[in-house]
Amino acid sequence: MDYVFRIKRYDPDVDVKPHFEEYTLDLAPTDRVLDGLNEIKWHHDGTLTYRRSCAHGVCGSDAMRINGRNYLACKTLMKEFGKKITLEPLVGFRVIKDLVVDMEDFFAGYRSIKPYLIAGEAPAGAERRQTPEELARYEGATKCILCAACTSSCPITWANETFVGPAAIVNAARFIYDSRDEGAAERLRILNTNTGVWRCRTVFNCTEACPRDIEVTNTIEDVKRTLLLEQV
Amino acid sequence: MAYFKYDAIIVGAGGAGLMAAIQMAGKANIAVVSKLYPTRSHTGAAQGGISAALGNVEEDHWQWHMFDTVKGGDYIVDQDAAEVLTRDAIDAVLELEHMGLPFNRLPDGRIDQRRFGGHTRNFGEAPVKRACYAADRTGHMILQTLYQQGIKHQVNFLDEFQMLDLLFSDDGRACGIVALEIRTGEIHTIHAKCVLLATGGFGRIFSVTSNAMAGTGDGFAIPFRRGVPLMDMEFYQFHPTGIYKFGILLSEAARGEGGILRNGLGEAFAERYAPTLKDLAPRDMVSRFIYQEIKEGRGVDGKDYVYLDLSHLPDELIDAKLPDITDFARTYLGIEPKTDPMPIQPTAHYAMGGIPTDLEGRVLRDASAATITGLYSAGENACVSVHGANRLGTNSLVDLVVFGRRAGRHMLDFVRHSDLPALPVDPEFLARAEVSDLLSRPKQEAMADVRRDLQVMMMDKASVVRSAESLTAAKAGLVELRSRYARAGIDDHGTTFNTDLMEAFELGAMLDCAEAVVEGALARQESRGAHYREDFPTRDDVNWLKHTMLRKTSGGLELTKKSVSITEFQPKERKY
């Protein structure tokens, strides 16, 4: 079956500005969008550039904009779209080449919320205890693969470069609501600012974009509620 | 181009590399080099669990775990290493928990455990609950947790740097690597007192694989070209349950939780082959059961796949304990596993062989115990050997945490007592020559076609079932593929983020890995674990209770045998 891939291309070595190129490919409806990209790279045009690795939605390399919405190219099948699909790099990030964007600011945002367990001495020769209910309180947030689909879907991040973004907030929440963690106050202080949760306008784009089905917006709302009520 | 200098360089940012880095962070000047962002590493795709004899759910002992590991590996496991693996596993799992890993829990708050293939109570009596897990994304949680610790300890990460060469001083010490910064195309020398190779596996040499596209064996091929040996490369594991055609892994945890394999007639065939453990027999055996069913015409609709059936399991159990793999079935197959069985076939999964090391991760020079000063390896890249001829499920995660940690600790001690070796003259010469050749040679053929033919040939001639005939054909095929590779070219001649160049370089590494697999498989005239020879269908302990060591010399490939460490368990027939 013929599909048309319309791809936003930009190579800083030769291009002054981005442009679109089209490729017609014979693919099955059950092929992944990534299979189409590979088909182009391997048999039509080896200069097409994108990141990819696991090819089944767990490594987070190939988040991109497909028909105006963010997806992982490896977790999206052709049958979800029409005969013609438009691929663009994630919005709100500097483009390095074609579909590859600069992730440095995204990871800096992640690092800023102290994404690691902050806790005192662990018991010797035993685990810290945590009940299934306590785990359930934050387990959803642990699914994050740092693909940036949510952060790049958020209109606030397009306009405001200092907003820490939904992915960083989700990862802060992952620790704030972990019964073993003692760093909630520090993280809440970081998020209780106009570059933190209060920038969020509850647009729900991030929840829609998340390929791991994390309730991103609700998690941000949780953090806001915690700040207002001053209790975890 | 730039020059970097560290005490230690770690190549690979998966579980083994990160675990080693955490041991040294803040105490030595180190860098972790990865061709990906660390969180993209393939450790993150591991699903079902990490075993340790915690005994939280039922009685268990590390000696039982050790026995299962040795028997699972068809007795070619080095037993001194298996003892370290299974003893240290307990402490390693607790350390991960202390770092914040969100394990599934028992009602009293301790870590929950579940069944996995080949793990038994009391030396083979019945399955035991030994696998600690975080839903069916245990590897994801290990990778995230270790990366978080890396951030906490302010580890230097050189993200998206591709290793091109491994450097040795004139007196034979490892002294750094040459790497290409993917974003700029610049080639750099990274000089250090010691190097850890922890780059994962090479499953991409097969056409159906669970491995990430990054799993091209760079960390095997580069040292191999420099004369470092590779051990037991013929032992390559095919996981029984990959999604049909895609190869995407459906965890053994699915069977650990009660899932059943069924052939085209609807029969639960595993019990015919393994009456005690049934569907939870080790992976090499279950993959062969499936091969046999298909060969005898009992595949589904006469085709080359069978079913993994979860439809009899409670919906709540599937949602709580197997959410990711059932999501894969919905996404890629359009199948609801709560009601319908999933088509599966064996998928290339894990290299038991690799760079030979001692218990501290030091790389062995040859079949003697001599080591190469300053060179370390851990994880799938290495061969300690704790997996022997067939790795048990969950033991890869144990391996990378236990031996990544031991290597990191030994390296820390090493850098404190060691000077910086001098670089060889013109250290970037070979790497620059190779890159410049790949960039400039005329394209008489597409790299992708050479790669595809390699993958199909390896799947056809050197996978679950092998013979002298198929392997000889593969060896000849590799000669032909190499000459095609020399004529193949690329389209992208630029400097910025040139993934066309990267893929071409990786294909060169894949050819080296394939050659080592075929060479080892041809030499080993017996069947043991994952290595099954139709022409030598039984195990031969008289001649082959030995590791193979393969080395590149000026006179070609040289294969020698190395003895196996046997401490507790004498080899016996392997029945389940």
PDB file of N, CA and C in Angstrom, chain A residues 102-175:
ATOM      1  N   ASP A 102      17.910  19.177  19.927  1.00  0.00           N
ATOM      2  CA  ASP A 102      18.839  19.328  21.045  1.00  0.00           C
ATOM      3  C   ASP A 102      18.110  19.027  22.355  1.00  0.00           C
ATOM      4  N   MET A 103      18.513  17.966  23.049  1.00  0.00           N
ATOM      5  CA  MET A 103      17.834  17.528  24.281  1.00  0.00           C
ATOM      6  C   MET A 103      18.480  18.094  25.546  1.00  0.00           C
ATOM      7  N   GLU A 104      19.517  18.891  25.419  1.00  0.00           N
ATOM      8  CA  GLU A 104      20.282  19.298  26.606  1.00  0.00           C
ATOM      9  C   GLU A 104      19.429  20.066  27.619  1.00  0.00           C
ATOM     10  N   ASP A 105      18.626  21.026  27.146  1.00  0.00           N
ATOM     11  CA  ASP A 105      17.797  21.801  28.089  1.00  0.00           C
ATOM     12  C   ASP A 105      16.762  20.900  28.769  1.00  0.00           C
ATOM     13  N   PHE A 106      16.252  19.935  28.005  1.00  0.00           N
ATOM     14  CA  PHE A 106      15.267  19.013  28.553  1.00  0.00           C
ATOM     15  C   PHE A 106      15.870  18.224  29.714  1.00  0.00           C
ATOM     16  N   PHE A 107      17.072  17.697  29.518  1.00  0.00           N
ATOM     17  CA  PHE A 107      17.708  16.927  30.594  1.00  0.00           C
ATOM     18  C   PHE A 107      18.160  17.840  31.739  1.00  0.00           C
ATOM     19  N   ALA A 108      18.489  19.103  31.413  1.00  0.00           N
ATOM     20  CA  ALA A 108      18.833  20.045  32.487  1.00  0.00           C
ATOM     21  C   ALA A 108      17.617  20.283  33.379  1.00  0.00           C
ATOM     22  N   GLY A 109      16.433  20.371  32.753  1.00  0.00           N
ATOM     23  CA  GLY A 109      15.198  20.533  33.524  1.00  0.00           C
ATOM     24  C   GLY A 109      14.965  19.334  34.435  1.00  0.00           C
ATOM     25  N   TYR A 110      15.210  18.157  33.886  1.00  0.00           N
ATOM     26  CA  TYR A 110      15.064  16.920  34.657  1.00  0.00           C
ATOM     27  C   TYR A 110      16.011  16.941  35.856  1.00  0.00           C
ATOM     28  N   ARG A 111      17.270  17.286  35.604  1.00  0.00           N
ATOM     29  CA  ARG A 111      18.255  17.294  36.700  1.00  0.00           C
ATOM     30  C   ARG A 111      17.909  18.324  37.774  1.00  0.00           C
ATOM     31  N   SER A 112      17.226  19.407  37.365  1.00  0.00           N
ATOM     32  CA  SER A 112      16.981  20.506  38.313  1.00  0.00           C
ATOM     33  C   SER A 112      16.049  20.115  39.455  1.00  0.00           C
ATOM     34  N   ILE A 113      15.237  19.091  39.280  1.00  0.00           N
ATOM     35  CA  ILE A 113      14.272  18.748  40.333  1.00  0.00           C
ATOM     36  C   ILE A 113      14.803  17.653  41.269  1.00  0.00           C
ATOM     37  N   LYS A 114      16.122  17.395  41.196  1.00  0.00           N
ATOM     38  CA  LYS A 114      16.764  16.386  42.043  1.00  0.00           C
ATOM     39  C   LYS A 114      16.099  15.014  41.866  1.00  0.00           C
ATOM     40  N   PRO A 115      16.281  14.425  40.690  1.00  0.00           N
ATOM     41  CA  PRO A 115      15.572  13.178  40.385  1.00  0.00           C
ATOM     42  C   PRO A 115      16.277  11.939  40.933  1.00  0.00           C
ATOM     43  N   TYR A 116      16.366  11.873  42.240  1.00  0.00           N
ATOM     44  CA  TYR A 116      16.970  10.695  42.882  1.00  0.00           C
ATOM     45  C   TYR A 116      16.441  10.639  44.309  1.00  0.00           C
ATOM     46  N   LEU A 117      16.429   9.425  44.856  1.00  0.00           N
ATOM     47  CA  LEU A 117      15.885   9.248  46.200  1.00  0.00           C
ATOM     48  C   LEU A 117      16.725  10.017  47.216  1.00  0.00           C
ATOM     49  N   ILE A 118      16.052  10.816  48.030  1.00  0.00           N
ATOM     50  CA  ILE A 118      16.731  11.512  49.121  1.00  0.00           C
ATOM     51  C   ILE A 118      16.206  10.888  50.416  1.00  0.00           C
ATOM     52  N   ALA A 119      17.065  10.158  51.089  1.00  0.00           N
ATOM     53  CA  ALA A 119      16.615   9.439  52.284  1.00  0.00           C
ATOM     54  C   ALA A 119      17.807   9.183  53.196  1.00  0.00           C
ATOM     55  N   GLY A 120      17.526   8.987  54.459  1.00  0.00           N
ATOM     56  CA  GLY A 120      18.576   8.707  55.431  1.00  0.00           C
ATOM     57  C   GLY A 120      19.102   7.285  55.291  1.00  0.00           C
ATOM     58  N   GLU A 121      19.817   6.881  56.305  1.00  0.00           N
ATOM     59  CA  GLU A 121      20.443   5.557  56.346  1.00  0.00           C
ATOM     60  C   GLU A 121      19.416   4.443  56.096  1.00  0.00           C
ATOM     61  N   ALA A 122      19.787   3.504  55.221  1.00  0.00           N
ATOM     62  CA  ALA A 122      18.905   2.370  54.955  1.00  0.00           C
ATOM     63  C   ALA A 122      19.167   1.281  55.993  1.00  0.00           C
ATOM     64  N   PRO A 123      18.163   0.440  56.273  1.00  0.00           N
ATOM     65  CA  PRO A 123      18.395  -0.655  57.221  1.00  0.00           C
ATOM     66  C   PRO A 123      19.448  -1.618  56.671  1.00  0.00           C
ATOM     67  N   ALA A 124      20.306  -2.124  57.537  1.00  0.00           N
ATOM     68  CA  ALA A 124      21.349  -3.049  57.083  1.00  0.00           C
ATOM     69  C   ALA A 124      20.737  -4.407  56.766  1.00  0.00           C
ATOM     70  N   GLY A 125      21.090  -4.961  55.609  1.00  0.00           N
ATOM     71  CA  GLY A 125      20.662  -6.310  55.256  1.00  0.00           C
ATOM     72  C   GLY A 125      19.174  -6.478  55.039  1.00  0.00           C
ATOM     73  N   ALA A 126      18.471  -5.390  54.784  1.00  0.00           N
ATOM     74  CA  ALA A 126      17.031  -5.497  54.546  1.00  0.00           C
ATOM     75  C   ALA A 126      16.581  -4.332  53.677  1.00  0.00           C
ATOM     76  N   GLU A 127      15.401  -4.494  53.059  1.00  0.00           N
ATOM     77  CA  GLU A 127      14.850  -3.428  52.260  1.00  0.00           C
ATOM     78  C   GLU A 127      14.144  -2.400  53.137  1.00  0.00           C
ATOM     79  N   ARG A 128      14.003  -1.174  52.611  1.00  0.00           N
ATOM     80  CA  ARG A 128      13.069  -0.240  53.243  1.00  0.00           C
ATOM     81  C   ARG A 128      11.670  -0.781  52.943  1.00  0.00           C
ATOM     82  N   ARG A 129      10.806  -0.767  53.903  1.00  0.00           N
ATOM     83  CA  ARG A 129       9.465  -1.298  53.663  1.00  0.00           C
ATOM     84  C   ARG A 129       8.602  -0.277  52.916  1.00  0.00           C
ATOM     85  N   GLN A 130       7.743  -0.805  52.052  1.00  0.00           N
ATOM     86  CA  GLN A 130       6.779   0.043  51.354  1.00  0.00           C
ATOM     87  C   GLN A 130       5.601  -0.835  50.978  1.00  0.00           C
ATOM     88  N   THR A 131       4.405  -0.457  51.336  1.00  0.00           N
ATOM     89  CA  THR A 131       3.259  -1.316  51.050  1.00  0.00           C
ATOM     90  C   THR A 131       2.836  -1.159  49.592  1.00  0.00           C
ATOM     91  N   PRO A 132       2.085  -2.130  49.061  1.00  0.00           N
ATOM     92  CA  PRO A 132       1.574  -1.987  47.685  1.00  0.00           C
ATOM     93  C   PRO A 132       0.784  -0.683  47.502  1.00  0.00           C
ATOM     94  N   GLU A 133       0.063  -0.264  48.525  1.00  0.00           N
ATOM     95  CA  GLU A 133      -0.718   0.970  48.423  1.00  0.00           C
ATOM     96  C   GLU A 133       0.204   2.185  48.318  1.00  0.00           C
ATOM     97  N   GLU A 134       1.296   2.156  49.111  1.00  0.00           N
ATOM     98  CA  GLU A 134       2.253   3.267  49.041  1.00  0.00           C
ATOM     99  C   GLU A 134       2.938   3.325  47.672  1.00  0.00           C
ATOM    100  N   LEU A 135       3.218   2.152  47.106  1.00  0.00           N
ATOM    101  CA  LEU A 135       3.806   2.099  45.762  1.00  0.00           C
ATOM    102  C   LEU A 135       2.833   2.660  44.730  1.00  0.00           C
ATOM    103  N   ALA A 136       1.559   2.277  44.866  1.00  0.00           N
ATOM    104  CA  ALA A 136       0.551   2.701  43.892  1.00  0.00           C
ATOM    105  C   ALA A 136       0.438   4.231  43.830  1.00  0.00           C
ATOM    106  N   ARG A 137       0.768   4.898  44.946  1.00  0.00           N
ATOM    107  CA  ARG A 137       0.643   6.360  45.005  1.00  0.00           C
ATOM    108  C   ARG A 137       1.521   7.060  43.958  1.00  0.00           C
ATOM    109  N   TYR A 138       2.689   6.470  43.614  1.00  0.00           N
ATOM    110  CA  TYR A 138       3.593   7.140  42.660  1.00  0.00           C
ATOM    111  C   TYR A 138       3.975   6.271  41.478  1.00  0.00           C
ATOM    112  N   GLU A 139       3.483   5.021  41.420  1.00  0.00           N
ATOM    113  CA  GLU A 139       3.966   4.082  40.407  1.00  0.00           C
ATOM    114  C   GLU A 139       3.764   4.582  38.977  1.00  0.00           C
ATOM    115  N   GLY A 140       2.637   5.246  38.725  1.00  0.00           N
ATOM    116  CA  GLY A 140       2.362   5.737  37.368  1.00  0.00           C
ATOM    117  C   GLY A 140       3.505   6.590  36.841  1.00  0.00           C
ATOM    118  N   ALA A 141       4.037   7.456  37.697  1.00  0.00           N
ATOM    119  CA  ALA A 141       5.095   8.378  37.267  1.00  0.00           C
ATOM    120  C   ALA A 141       6.402   7.662  36.960  1.00  0.00           C
ATOM    121  N   THR A 142       6.585   6.459  37.514  1.00  0.00           N
ATOM    122  CA  THR A 142       7.850   5.750  37.272  1.00  0.00           C
ATOM    123  C   THR A 142       7.942   5.212  35.842  1.00  0.00           C
ATOM    124  N   LYS A 143       6.820   5.247  35.110  1.00  0.00           N
ATOM    125  CA  LYS A 143       6.834   4.709  33.747  1.00  0.00           C
ATOM    126  C   LYS A 143       7.524   5.640  32.753  1.00  0.00           C
ATOM    127  N   CYS A 144       7.830   6.878  33.186  1.00  0.00           N
ATOM    128  CA  CYS A 144       8.368   7.899  32.272  1.00  0.00           C
ATOM    129  C   CYS A 144       9.664   7.425  31.620  1.00  0.00           C
ATOM    130  N   ILE A 145       9.756   7.604  30.285  1.00  0.00           N
ATOM    131  CA  ILE A 145      10.961   7.217  29.540  1.00  0.00           C
ATOM    132  C   ILE A 145      11.730   8.444  29.042  1.00  0.00           C
ATOM    133  N   LEU A 146      11.376   9.623  29.507  1.00  0.00           N
ATOM    134  CA  LEU A 146      12.111  10.854  29.171  1.00  0.00           C
ATOM    135  C   LEU A 146      12.214  11.074  27.661  1.00  0.00           C
ATOM    136  N   CYS A 147      11.102  10.854  26.968  1.00  0.00           N
ATOM    137  CA  CYS A 147      11.111  11.018  25.511  1.00  0.00           C
ATOM    138  C   CYS A 147      10.856  12.454  25.100  1.00  0.00           C
ATOM    139  N   ALA A 148      10.309  13.261  26.026  1.00  0.00           N
ATOM    140  CA  ALA A 148      10.016  14.684  25.814  1.00  0.00           C
ATOM    141  C   ALA A 148       8.750  14.939  24.995  1.00  0.00           C
ATOM    142  N   ALA A 149       7.976  13.898  24.703  1.00  0.00           N
ATOM    143  CA  ALA A 149       6.728  14.115  23.961  1.00  0.00           C
ATOM    144  C   ALA A 149       5.805  15.065  24.715  1.00  0.00           C
ATOM    145  N   CYS A 150       5.742  14.933  26.043  1.00  0.00           N
ATOM    146  CA  CYS A 150       4.846  15.794  26.827  1.00  0.00           C
ATOM    147  C   CYS A 150       5.354  17.227  26.862  1.00  0.00           C
ATOM    148  N   THR A 151       6.626  17.388  27.202  1.00  0.00           N
ATOM    149  CA  THR A 151       7.186  18.729  27.356  1.00  0.00           C
ATOM    150  C   THR A 151       7.078  19.504  26.043  1.00  0.00           C
ATOM    151  N   SER A 152       7.337  18.796  24.937  1.00  0.00           N
ATOM    152  CA  SER A 152       7.283  19.468  23.639  1.00  0.00           C
ATOM    153  C   SER A 152       5.854  19.738  23.172  1.00  0.00           C
ATOM    154  N   SER A 153       4.867  19.095  23.780  1.00  0.00           N
ATOM    155  CA  SER A 153       3.478  19.338  23.367  1.00  0.00           C
ATOM    156  C   SER A 153       2.867  20.523  24.113  1.00  0.00           C
ATOM    157  N   CYS A 154       3.590  21.015  25.120  1.00  0.00           N
ATOM    158  CA  CYS A 154       3.026  22.030  26.019  1.00  0.00           C
ATOM    159  C   CYS A 154       3.237  23.432  25.456  1.00  0.00           C
ATOM    160  N   PRO A 155       2.154  24.166  25.180  1.00  0.00           N
ATOM    161  CA  PRO A 155       2.313  25.509  24.598  1.00  0.00           C
ATOM    162  C   PRO A 155       3.105  26.475  25.491  1.00  0.00           C
ATOM    163  N   ILE A 156       3.080  26.202  26.802  1.00  0.00           N
ATOM    164  CA  ILE A 156       3.841  27.088  27.703  1.00  0.00           C
ATOM    165  C   ILE A 156       5.342  26.955  27.423  1.00  0.00           C
ATOM    166  N   THR A 157       5.787  25.715  27.150  1.00  0.00           N
ATOM    167  CA  THR A 157       7.229  25.540  26.898  1.00  0.00           C
ATOM    168  C   THR A 157       7.647  26.186  25.577  1.00  0.00           C
ATOM    169  N   TRP A 158       6.697  26.290  24.629  1.00  0.00           N
ATOM    170  CA  TRP A 158       7.059  26.935  23.358  1.00  0.00           C
ATOM    171  C   TRP A 158       7.377  28.408  23.595  1.00  0.00           C
ATOM    172  N   ALA A 159       6.605  29.021  24.512  1.00  0.00           N
ATOM    173  CA  ALA A 159       6.729  30.476  24.705  1.00  0.00           C
ATOM    174  C   ALA A 159       7.730  30.829  25.797  1.00  0.00           C
ATOM    175  N   ASN A 160       7.909  29.920  26.747  1.00  0.00           N
ATOM    176  CA  ASN A 160       8.700  30.270  27.922  1.00  0.00           C
ATOM    177  C   ASN A 160       9.825  29.277  28.135  1.00  0.00           C
ATOM    178  N   GLU A 161      11.026  29.709  27.844  1.00  0.00           N
ATOM    179  CA  GLU A 161      12.162  28.787  27.905  1.00  0.00           C
ATOM    180  C   GLU A 161      12.555  28.398  29.321  1.00  0.00           C
ATOM    181  N   THR A 162      12.059  29.116  30.308  1.00  0.00           N
ATOM    182  CA  THR A 162      12.481  28.819  31.668  1.00  0.00           C
ATOM    183  C   THR A 162      11.549  27.839  32.383  1.00  0.00           C
ATOM    184  N   PHE A 163      10.380  27.575  31.805  1.00  0.00           N
ATOM    185  CA  PHE A 163       9.437  26.628  32.429  1.00  0.00           C
ATOM    186  C   PHE A 163      10.085  25.243  32.479  1.00  0.00           C
ATOM    187  N   VAL A 164      10.054  24.642  33.656  1.00  0.00           N
ATOM    188  CA  VAL A 164      10.732  23.361  33.846  1.00  0.00           C
ATOM    189  C   VAL A 164      10.089  22.241  33.015  1.00  0.00           C
ATOM    190  N   GLY A 165       8.801  22.371  32.722  1.00  0.00           N
ATOM    191  CA  GLY A 165       8.131  21.436  31.805  1.00  0.00           C
ATOM    192  C   GLY A 165       7.523  20.232  32.486  1.00  0.00           C
ATOM    193  N   PRO A 166       6.511  19.622  31.819  1.00  0.00           N
ATOM    194  CA  PRO A 166       5.770  18.514  32.432  1.00  0.00           C
ATOM    195  C   PRO A 166       6.626  17.294  32.799  1.00  0.00           C
ATOM    196  N   ALA A 167       7.582  16.919  31.972  1.00  0.00           N
ATOM    197  CA  ALA A 167       8.352  15.693  32.275  1.00  0.00           C
ATOM    198  C   ALA A 167       9.115  15.848  33.585  1.00  0.00           C
ATOM    199  N   ALA A 168       9.716  17.011  33.790  1.00  0.00           N
ATOM    200  CA  ALA A 168      10.464  17.236  35.033  1.00  0.00           C
ATOM    201  C   ALA A 168       9.523  17.201  36.236  1.00  0.00           C
ATOM    202  N   ILE A 169       8.318  17.742  36.076  1.00  0.00           N
ATOM    203  CA  ILE A 169       7.368  17.756  37.198  1.00  0.00           C
ATOM    204  C   ILE A 169       6.915  16.326  37.527  1.00  0.00           C
ATOM    205  N   VAL A 170       6.645  15.540  36.481  1.00  0.00           N
ATOM    206  CA  VAL A 170       6.262  14.135  36.698  1.00  0.00           C
ATOM    207  C   VAL A 170       7.362  13.407  37.475  1.00  0.00           C
ATOM    208  N   ASN A 171       8.611  13.652  37.105  1.00  0.00           N
ATOM    209  CA  ASN A 171       9.711  12.962  37.780  1.00  0.00           C
ATOM    210  C   ASN A 171       9.931  13.489  39.199  1.00  0.00           C
ATOM    211  N   ALA A 172       9.600  14.749  39.426  1.00  0.00           N
ATOM    212  CA  ALA A 172       9.627  15.258  40.804  1.00  0.00           C
ATOM    213  C   ALA A 172       8.542  14.563  41.619  1.00  0.00           C
ATOM    214  N   ALA A 173       7.358  14.438  41.029  1.00  0.00           N
ATOM    215  CA  ALA A 173       6.238  13.801  41.732  1.00  0.00           C
ATOM    216  C   ALA A 173       6.558  12.343  42.054  1.00  0.00           C
ATOM    217  N   ARG A 174       7.302  11.694  41.142  1.00  0.00           N
ATOM    218  CA  ARG A 174       7.687  10.303  41.361  1.00  0.00           C
ATOM    219  C   ARG A 174       8.382  10.147  42.722  1.00  0.00           C
ATOM    220  N   PHE A 175       9.148  11.167  43.136  1.00  0.00           N
ATOM    221  CA  PHE A 175       9.833  11.105  44.430  1.00  0.00           C
ATOM    222  C   PHE A 175       9.034  11.753  45.557  1.00  0.00           C
TER     223      PHE A 175
END
